[in-house]
Every structure is written in C-alpha cells, then in structure tokens.
PDB file of C-alpha atoms in Angstrom:
ATOM      1  CA  GLN A   1      -3.516 -12.109  -5.965  1.00 78.00           C
ATOM      2  CA  LYS A   2      -1.975 -15.528  -6.532  1.00 85.00           C
ATOM      3  CA  GLU A   3      -1.985 -17.014 -10.036  1.00 92.00           C
ATOM      4  CA  VAL A   4      -3.524 -20.222  -8.677  1.00 96.00           C
ATOM      5  CA  GLU A   5      -5.990 -20.293  -5.799  1.00 95.00           C
ATOM      6  CA  GLN A   6      -6.802 -23.454  -3.876  1.00 95.00           C
ATOM      7  CA  ASP A   7      -8.771 -23.890  -0.665  1.00 87.00           C
ATOM      8  CA  PRO A   8      -6.277 -25.251   1.898  1.00 83.00           C
ATOM      9  CA  GLY A   9      -8.918 -27.176   3.822  1.00 85.00           C
ATOM     10  CA  PRO A  10      -8.637 -29.344   5.792  1.00 91.00           C
ATOM     11  CA  LEU A  11     -11.430 -31.363   4.237  1.00 95.00           C
ATOM     12  CA  SER A  12     -12.739 -34.309   6.261  1.00 96.00           C
ATOM     13  CA  VAL A  13     -15.039 -36.912   4.665  1.00 96.00           C
ATOM     14  CA  PRO A  14     -16.223 -40.397   5.639  1.00 97.00           C
ATOM     15  CA  GLU A  15     -14.936 -43.446   3.815  1.00 97.00           C
ATOM     16  CA  GLY A  16     -16.864 -44.059   0.590  1.00 97.00           C
ATOM     17  CA  ALA A  17     -17.764 -40.413   0.014  1.00 97.00           C
ATOM     18  CA  ILE A  18     -17.226 -38.548  -3.239  1.00 97.00           C
ATOM     19  CA  VAL A  19     -14.601 -35.850  -2.828  1.00 97.00           C
ATOM     20  CA  SER A  20     -14.461 -32.689  -4.916  1.00 96.00           C
ATOM     21  CA  LEU A  21     -11.269 -30.623  -4.987  1.00 97.00           C
ATOM     22  CA  ASN A  22     -11.003 -27.382  -6.933  1.00 97.00           C
ATOM     23  CA  CYS A  23      -8.626 -24.698  -8.128  1.00 97.00           C
ATOM     24  CA  THR A  24      -9.108 -21.404  -9.900  1.00 97.00           C
ATOM     25  CA  TYR A  25      -6.465 -19.564 -11.855  1.00 96.00           C
ATOM     26  CA  SER A  26      -5.937 -16.196 -13.472  1.00 95.00           C
ATOM     27  CA  ASN A  27      -3.357 -16.833 -16.220  1.00 92.00           C
ATOM     28  CA  SER A  28      -5.131 -17.628 -19.492  1.00 91.00           C
ATOM     29  CA  ALA A  29      -1.833 -18.929 -20.970  1.00 89.00           C
ATOM     30  CA  PHE A  30      -2.013 -22.085 -18.867  1.00 91.00           C
ATOM     31  CA  GLN A  31      -2.650 -25.072 -21.127  1.00 90.00           C
ATOM     32  CA  TYR A  32      -1.547 -28.090 -19.083  1.00 91.00           C
ATOM     33  CA  PHE A  33      -3.226 -29.004 -15.824  1.00 94.00           C
ATOM     34  CA  MET A  34      -2.119 -31.514 -13.240  1.00 94.00           C
ATOM     35  CA  TRP A  35      -3.127 -32.928  -9.912  1.00 97.00           C
ATOM     36  CA  TYR A  36      -0.481 -34.212  -7.547  1.00 96.00           C
ATOM     37  CA  ARG A  37      -0.953 -36.144  -4.319  1.00 97.00           C
ATOM     38  CA  GLN A  38       1.526 -35.514  -1.523  1.00 96.00           C
ATOM     39  CA  TYR A  39       1.748 -37.575   1.629  1.00 94.00           C
ATOM     40  CA  SER A  40       3.221 -35.961   4.703  1.00 88.00           C
ATOM     41  CA  ARG A  41       6.924 -35.153   4.288  1.00 81.00           C
ATOM     42  CA  LYS A  42       7.103 -36.844   0.878  1.00 89.00           C
ATOM     43  CA  GLY A  43       7.465 -35.604  -2.690  1.00 93.00           C
ATOM     44  CA  PRO A  44       4.389 -34.938  -4.864  1.00 95.00           C
ATOM     45  CA  GLU A  45       3.111 -37.897  -6.908  1.00 94.00           C
ATOM     46  CA  LEU A  46       1.488 -37.189 -10.283  1.00 93.00           C
ATOM     47  CA  LEU A  47      -2.160 -38.347 -10.304  1.00 95.00           C
ATOM     48  CA  MET A  48      -3.767 -36.746 -13.330  1.00 94.00           C
ATOM     49  CA  TYR A  49      -2.489 -34.793 -16.330  1.00 92.00           C
ATOM     50  CA  THR A  50      -4.771 -33.041 -18.809  1.00 91.00           C
ATOM     51  CA  TYR A  51      -4.316 -30.726 -21.734  1.00 87.00           C
ATOM     52  CA  SER A  52      -6.730 -27.834 -22.344  1.00 83.00           C
ATOM     53  CA  SER A  53     -10.426 -28.217 -21.507  1.00 84.00           C
ATOM     54  CA  GLY A  54     -12.306 -31.446 -20.949  1.00 87.00           C
ATOM     55  CA  ASN A  55     -12.546 -34.457 -18.681  1.00 92.00           C
ATOM     56  CA  LYS A  56     -10.166 -37.307 -17.968  1.00 94.00           C
ATOM     57  CA  GLU A  57     -10.921 -40.394 -15.927  1.00 95.00           C
ATOM     58  CA  ASP A  58      -8.523 -42.857 -14.340  1.00 94.00           C
ATOM     59  CA  GLY A  59     -10.020 -45.416 -11.989  1.00 96.00           C
ATOM     60  CA  ARG A  60     -11.628 -43.617  -9.069  1.00 97.00           C
ATOM     61  CA  PHE A  61     -10.227 -40.245 -10.169  1.00 97.00           C
ATOM     62  CA  THR A  62     -11.770 -37.782 -12.627  1.00 97.00           C
ATOM     63  CA  ALA A  63     -10.142 -34.496 -13.618  1.00 97.00           C
ATOM     64  CA  GLN A  64     -12.136 -31.688 -15.204  1.00 96.00           C
ATOM     65  CA  VAL A  65     -10.837 -28.520 -16.823  1.00 96.00           C
ATOM     66  CA  ASP A  66     -13.036 -25.545 -17.738  1.00 95.00           C
ATOM     67  CA  LYS A  67     -10.757 -23.003 -19.391  1.00 93.00           C
ATOM     68  CA  SER A  68     -13.586 -20.555 -20.038  1.00 93.00           C
ATOM     69  CA  SER A  69     -14.116 -20.258 -16.276  1.00 94.00           C
ATOM     70  CA  LYS A  70     -10.455 -20.798 -15.388  1.00 95.00           C
ATOM     71  CA  TYR A  71     -11.509 -23.589 -13.053  1.00 95.00           C
ATOM     72  CA  ILE A  72     -10.236 -27.138 -12.589  1.00 97.00           C
ATOM     73  CA  SER A  73     -11.551 -29.967 -10.443  1.00 97.00           C
ATOM     74  CA  LEU A  74     -10.532 -33.380  -9.198  1.00 97.00           C
ATOM     75  CA  PHE A  75     -13.194 -35.870  -8.130  1.00 97.00           C
ATOM     76  CA  ILE A  76     -12.401 -38.932  -6.059  1.00 98.00           C
ATOM     77  CA  ARG A  77     -15.074 -41.625  -5.948  1.00 98.00           C
ATOM     78  CA  ASP A  78     -15.400 -44.192  -3.177  1.00 97.00           C
ATOM     79  CA  SER A  79     -12.776 -42.418  -1.078  1.00 97.00           C
ATOM     80  CA  GLN A  80     -10.507 -44.570   1.070  1.00 97.00           C
ATOM     81  CA  PRO A  81      -8.454 -43.786   4.201  1.00 96.00           C
ATOM     82  CA  SER A  82      -5.360 -44.254   2.006  1.00 96.00           C
ATOM     83  CA  ASP A  83      -6.508 -41.201   0.015  1.00 97.00           C
ATOM     84  CA  SER A  84      -5.756 -39.042   3.060  1.00 97.00           C
ATOM     85  CA  ALA A  85      -3.077 -36.650   1.813  1.00 97.00           C
ATOM     86  CA  THR A  86      -2.572 -33.147   0.489  1.00 96.00           C
ATOM     87  CA  TYR A  87      -3.761 -32.633  -3.092  1.00 98.00           C
ATOM     88  CA  LEU A  88      -1.929 -30.028  -5.134  1.00 97.00           C
ATOM     89  CA  CYS A  89      -3.175 -28.597  -8.387  1.00 97.00           C
ATOM     90  CA  ALA A  90      -0.493 -27.434 -10.815  1.00 95.00           C
ATOM     91  CA  MET A  91      -0.528 -25.851 -14.227  1.00 93.00           C
ATOM     92  CA  ARG A  92       1.760 -24.440 -16.895  1.00 89.00           C
ATOM     93  CA  ASN A  93       1.874 -22.900 -20.343  1.00 83.00           C
ATOM     94  CA  THR A  94       3.298 -24.362 -23.537  1.00 76.00           C
ATOM     95  CA  GLY A  95       6.651 -22.594 -23.613  1.00 70.00           C
ATOM     96  CA  THR A  96      10.012 -24.175 -22.952  1.00 57.00           C
ATOM     97  CA  ALA A  97      11.308 -23.975 -19.391  1.00 62.00           C
ATOM     98  CA  SER A  98       7.644 -24.181 -18.583  1.00 68.00           C
ATOM     99  CA  LYS A  99       7.594 -24.076 -14.838  1.00 87.00           C
ATOM    100  CA  LEU A 100       4.786 -25.581 -12.855  1.00 91.00           C
ATOM    101  CA  THR A 101       2.686 -23.111 -10.897  1.00 94.00           C
ATOM    102  CA  PHE A 102       1.083 -24.779  -7.889  1.00 96.00           C
ATOM    103  CA  GLY A 103      -1.844 -24.071  -5.630  1.00 97.00           C
ATOM    104  CA  THR A 104      -1.249 -24.185  -1.884  1.00 95.00           C
ATOM    105  CA  GLY A 105      -2.734 -27.695  -1.659  1.00 96.00           C
ATOM    106  CA  THR A 106      -5.882 -29.045   0.004  1.00 96.00           C
ATOM    107  CA  ARG A 107      -5.432 -31.380   2.947  1.00 96.00           C
ATOM    108  CA  LEU A 108      -7.882 -34.295   2.767  1.00 96.00           C
ATOM    109  CA  GLN A 109      -8.722 -36.634   5.631  1.00 96.00           C
ATOM    110  CA  VAL A 110     -10.847 -39.717   4.905  1.00 97.00           C
ATOM    111  CA  THR A 111     -12.207 -41.192   8.118  1.00 96.00           C
ATOM    112  CA  LEU A 112     -13.425 -44.721   8.845  1.00 91.00           C
TER     113      LEU A 112
ATOM    114  CA  GLU B   1      13.158 -47.938 -14.328  1.00 58.00           C
ATOM    115  CA  THR B   2      14.676 -45.836 -11.534  1.00 73.00           C
ATOM    116  CA  GLY B   3      12.721 -42.847 -10.307  1.00 90.00           C
ATOM    117  CA  VAL B   4      14.022 -39.468  -9.215  1.00 95.00           C
ATOM    118  CA  THR B   5      16.332 -39.678  -6.219  1.00 96.00           C
ATOM    119  CA  GLN B   6      17.593 -36.909  -3.955  1.00 97.00           C
ATOM    120  CA  SER B   7      20.238 -36.650  -1.282  1.00 97.00           C
ATOM    121  CA  PRO B   8      20.536 -36.034   1.541  1.00 97.00           C
ATOM    122  CA  THR B   9      17.104 -36.693   3.050  1.00 96.00           C
ATOM    123  CA  HIS B  10      17.516 -34.188   5.859  1.00 96.00           C
ATOM    124  CA  LEU B  11      19.995 -31.441   6.533  1.00 96.00           C
ATOM    125  CA  ILE B  12      20.499 -28.970   9.370  1.00 98.00           C
ATOM    126  CA  LYS B  13      22.589 -25.852   8.791  1.00 98.00           C
ATOM    127  CA  THR B  14      23.135 -22.550  10.542  1.00 98.00           C
ATOM    128  CA  ARG B  15      22.491 -19.103   9.156  1.00 98.00           C
ATOM    129  CA  GLY B  16      25.218 -17.904   6.797  1.00 98.00           C
ATOM    130  CA  GLN B  17      26.415 -21.373   5.841  1.00 98.00           C
ATOM    131  CA  GLN B  18      26.311 -22.878   2.351  1.00 98.00           C
ATOM    132  CA  VAL B  19      24.532 -26.066   1.282  1.00 98.00           C
ATOM    133  CA  THR B  20      24.555 -28.386  -1.747  1.00 98.00           C
ATOM    134  CA  LEU B  21      21.632 -30.654  -2.559  1.00 98.00           C
ATOM    135  CA  ARG B  22      21.783 -33.417  -5.159  1.00 98.00           C
ATOM    136  CA  CYS B  23      19.320 -34.957  -7.575  1.00 97.00           C
ATOM    137  CA  SER B  24      19.462 -37.887  -9.987  1.00 96.00           C
ATOM    138  CA  SER B  25      16.877 -37.699 -12.732  1.00 93.00           C
ATOM    139  CA  GLN B  26      14.644 -40.537 -13.851  1.00 91.00           C
ATOM    140  CA  SER B  27      16.175 -42.787 -16.485  1.00 88.00           C
ATOM    141  CA  GLY B  28      15.912 -41.185 -19.940  1.00 87.00           C
ATOM    142  CA  HIS B  29      15.021 -37.713 -18.607  1.00 90.00           C
ATOM    143  CA  ASN B  30      17.297 -34.848 -19.626  1.00 91.00           C
ATOM    144  CA  THR B  31      15.575 -31.944 -17.867  1.00 92.00           C
ATOM    145  CA  VAL B  32      15.683 -31.175 -14.159  1.00 94.00           C
ATOM    146  CA  SER B  33      13.665 -28.552 -12.306  1.00 95.00           C
ATOM    147  CA  TRP B  34      14.085 -27.482  -8.683  1.00 97.00           C
ATOM    148  CA  TYR B  35      11.303 -26.293  -6.387  1.00 97.00           C
ATOM    149  CA  GLN B  36      11.152 -24.943  -2.844  1.00 98.00           C
ATOM    150  CA  GLN B  37       8.175 -25.944  -0.696  1.00 97.00           C
ATOM    151  CA  ALA B  38       7.683 -24.067   2.561  1.00 95.00           C
ATOM    152  CA  LEU B  39       5.509 -25.659   5.230  1.00 92.00           C
ATOM    153  CA  GLY B  40       1.825 -25.473   4.311  1.00 90.00           C
ATOM    154  CA  GLN B  41       2.536 -24.051   0.845  1.00 93.00           C
ATOM    155  CA  GLY B  42       2.717 -25.359  -2.679  1.00 95.00           C
ATOM    156  CA  PRO B  43       6.111 -25.809  -4.337  1.00 96.00           C
ATOM    157  CA  GLN B  44       7.682 -22.673  -5.840  1.00 96.00           C
ATOM    158  CA  PHE B  45       9.812 -22.939  -8.988  1.00 95.00           C
ATOM    159  CA  ILE B  46      13.493 -22.082  -8.456  1.00 97.00           C
ATOM    160  CA  PHE B  47      15.049 -22.938 -11.841  1.00 95.00           C
ATOM    161  CA  GLN B  48      15.318 -25.554 -14.557  1.00 94.00           C
ATOM    162  CA  TYR B  49      18.358 -27.151 -16.208  1.00 94.00           C
ATOM    163  CA  TYR B  50      18.469 -28.577 -19.699  1.00 91.00           C
ATOM    164  CA  ARG B  51      21.617 -29.680 -21.545  1.00 90.00           C
ATOM    165  CA  GLU B  52      23.736 -28.461 -18.631  1.00 93.00           C
ATOM    166  CA  GLU B  53      22.451 -24.882 -18.957  1.00 93.00           C
ATOM    167  CA  GLU B  54      19.988 -22.925 -16.841  1.00 93.00           C
ATOM    168  CA  ASN B  55      16.791 -22.855 -18.879  1.00 90.00           C
ATOM    169  CA  GLY B  56      14.512 -20.629 -16.844  1.00 90.00           C
ATOM    170  CA  ARG B  57      14.446 -19.189 -13.358  1.00 93.00           C
ATOM    171  CA  GLY B  58      11.810 -18.257 -10.820  1.00 93.00           C
ATOM    172  CA  ASN B  59      11.832 -15.367  -8.391  1.00 94.00           C
ATOM    173  CA  PHE B  60      14.830 -16.484  -6.320  1.00 97.00           C
ATOM    174  CA  PRO B  61      18.002 -14.474  -5.579  1.00 97.00           C
ATOM    175  CA  PRO B  62      21.395 -15.299  -7.154  1.00 97.00           C
ATOM    176  CA  ARG B  63      22.575 -17.054  -3.998  1.00 98.00           C
ATOM    177  CA  PHE B  64      20.475 -19.952  -5.308  1.00 98.00           C
ATOM    178  CA  SER B  65      22.510 -21.552  -8.072  1.00 97.00           C
ATOM    179  CA  GLY B  66      22.699 -24.905  -9.780  1.00 97.00           C
ATOM    180  CA  LEU B  67      24.529 -27.278 -12.036  1.00 97.00           C
ATOM    181  CA  GLN B  68      23.603 -30.085 -14.348  1.00 96.00           C
ATOM    182  CA  PHE B  69      26.064 -32.791 -15.277  1.00 95.00           C
ATOM    183  CA  PRO B  70      26.470 -34.786 -18.517  1.00 93.00           C
ATOM    184  CA  ASN B  71      24.553 -37.701 -16.959  1.00 91.00           C
ATOM    185  CA  TYR B  72      21.661 -35.214 -16.338  1.00 92.00           C
ATOM    186  CA  SER B  73      22.016 -35.311 -12.564  1.00 95.00           C
ATOM    187  CA  SER B  74      21.872 -31.912 -10.899  1.00 97.00           C
ATOM    188  CA  GLU B  75      22.907 -29.919  -7.866  1.00 98.00           C
ATOM    189  CA  LEU B  76      21.254 -27.012  -6.087  1.00 98.00           C
ATOM    190  CA  ASN B  77      23.575 -24.725  -4.164  1.00 98.00           C
ATOM    191  CA  VAL B  78      22.402 -22.132  -1.680  1.00 98.00           C
ATOM    192  CA  ASN B  79      24.869 -19.620  -0.250  1.00 97.00           C
ATOM    193  CA  ALA B  80      24.532 -17.386   2.811  1.00 98.00           C
ATOM    194  CA  LEU B  81      21.643 -19.393   4.217  1.00 98.00           C
ATOM    195  CA  GLU B  82      18.783 -17.493   5.824  1.00 98.00           C
ATOM    196  CA  LEU B  83      16.176 -18.744   8.281  1.00 97.00           C
ATOM    197  CA  ASP B  84      13.495 -18.467   5.562  1.00 97.00           C
ATOM    198  CA  ASP B  85      15.392 -20.974   3.428  1.00 98.00           C
ATOM    199  CA  SER B  86      14.101 -23.715   5.730  1.00 98.00           C
ATOM    200  CA  ALA B  87      11.884 -25.800   3.453  1.00 97.00           C
ATOM    201  CA  LEU B  88      11.490 -29.029   1.518  1.00 97.00           C
ATOM    202  CA  TYR B  89      13.557 -28.820  -1.669  1.00 98.00           C
ATOM    203  CA  LEU B  90      12.138 -30.869  -4.499  1.00 98.00           C
ATOM    204  CA  CYS B  91      13.726 -31.963  -7.723  1.00 97.00           C
ATOM    205  CA  ALA B  92      11.596 -32.959 -10.721  1.00 95.00           C
ATOM    206  CA  SER B  93      12.725 -34.528 -13.966  1.00 93.00           C
ATOM    207  CA  SER B  94      11.072 -34.651 -17.367  1.00 90.00           C
ATOM    208  CA  LEU B  95      11.842 -36.000 -20.838  1.00 86.00           C
ATOM    209  CA  ALA B  96      12.308 -32.509 -22.243  1.00 77.00           C
ATOM    210  CA  PRO B  97      11.659 -28.916 -21.163  1.00 74.00           C
ATOM    211  CA  SER B  98       8.505 -28.498 -23.255  1.00 69.00           C
ATOM    212  CA  GLY B  99       5.120 -27.944 -21.673  1.00 61.00           C
ATOM    213  CA  ARG B 100       3.815 -31.315 -22.875  1.00 69.00           C
ATOM    214  CA  ASP B 101       6.158 -33.369 -20.758  1.00 76.00           C
ATOM    215  CA  GLU B 102       5.162 -34.583 -17.334  1.00 84.00           C
ATOM    216  CA  GLN B 103       7.368 -33.737 -14.394  1.00 88.00           C
ATOM    217  CA  PHE B 104       8.102 -36.459 -11.867  1.00 91.00           C
ATOM    218  CA  PHE B 105       9.233 -35.482  -8.390  1.00 94.00           C
ATOM    219  CA  GLY B 106      11.769 -36.949  -6.044  1.00 96.00           C
ATOM    220  CA  PRO B 107      11.160 -37.389  -2.307  1.00 95.00           C
ATOM    221  CA  GLY B 108      12.797 -34.076  -1.460  1.00 97.00           C
ATOM    222  CA  THR B 109      15.488 -32.841   0.896  1.00 97.00           C
ATOM    223  CA  ARG B 110      14.268 -31.207   4.082  1.00 97.00           C
ATOM    224  CA  LEU B 111      16.553 -28.311   4.984  1.00 98.00           C
ATOM    225  CA  THR B 112      16.421 -26.696   8.409  1.00 98.00           C
ATOM    226  CA  VAL B 113      18.326 -23.451   8.946  1.00 98.00           C
ATOM    227  CA  LEU B 114      18.952 -22.495  12.589  1.00 97.00           C
TER     228      LEU B 114
END
C-alpha cells in the first residue's frame, strides 16, 4: 500500500464548475501538506501549503486537512480552462531532510 | 529573484552510460532536493543536500549520487544507466532542510535512456 493515495483521474469538468481533488494517507507523522500544479512536461508549481489540520483559502483555491481521517482536499471554484493540469498532493513530517511524499497526481481537464 | 533552474532540458543516453544533471537553487536557498518522476507518477525523493553534505536519501541505489557546491548549486550523477532511469528529474530548493520550509521546483530535465 502506498503512503499517499490519489485518484489519477482523468477528471473532466465544464468551465465554472467547482472541482474537488482528494488524497488519503497512512503515515500519521505527516504534518505539512501541499498541493502542486503541474502542466504537461513542466516542473510542479506550489499552489497551497498548510500545516496540521484546518482550512486555508487563496483566491479560488481552498485546501482542507483532516488529520483525524488522514484526508486532504483541494477545492477549485469557478474553474477555468487554464486550470487544466495535473494536481499533485504532497506531504512530509517535521524532521530535517524531510522529503516530500507525493500522490500519483490527478489529471484535470476543464472544458469550454 | 531568480527561481530554480536546471540544465539540460532534455537528454538522450544509451544504457550503461553515465549522466550529470545540474541545478541552481533559488536565491537565498541553501538546501537542494532531487526527485525522479516517471511518466504518470508522482515525484519520488532521491536525496537532499544541505551544506554540501547528503542530508537524507530515498530508496535509490548508490549509482545515483550527487554534489552540492559552495554557491548551493547541485549536481545529480547517475552511473550505469538503465532503461527504467528514463524519467523527468526534478530539483527543488528550500531555505533550510526543516519540514516548515516550502520546496520550490525547477522545470526538470527529461532523460531518455535507449
């Protein structure tokens, strides 16, 4: 079993829809949770960064962390065609040399 | 502020050869981590460098090695290339190696092994 599970999709939604992306994890030591956006053949771009449980909002993006359920989510409101990309969840613990552990990524397509 | 840069962009090698990939960290960042991303997968941690020393390693064989220089730039070396080494190699820099610090990725080097 992988430490981080993420539905690979693809997920296709119409422009303007609310998108929900999710990851589950098994390692209770994870304390920092991130969402990265990756366009085809490019490096991941950091979208959201949260510590421990709770919500964080930034523009059209909202990240939620539920440590009791080992479940994290990213919501995208008013989705745009430019949001079409692969979304990677990532997490790590508090130690030094704290590597990021990624999900496989969910491919999102926002159609006109 | 300059972001993370990597070179070369693309590389084609044959099985058994050796390759060196380069990374310049973001201004002010002293920690560099390397990841391997196979097609359709999330990045996998290879190792991290801090103060010119290896500061943690993932589940990769010793033929994957690295260096960090006094200006915090870094190299990833892979010896005896195998077909499965074909992947996007990503470098990420951060202010420090602690868990609090965000990691920012470069555009990657796409390696093809024939």
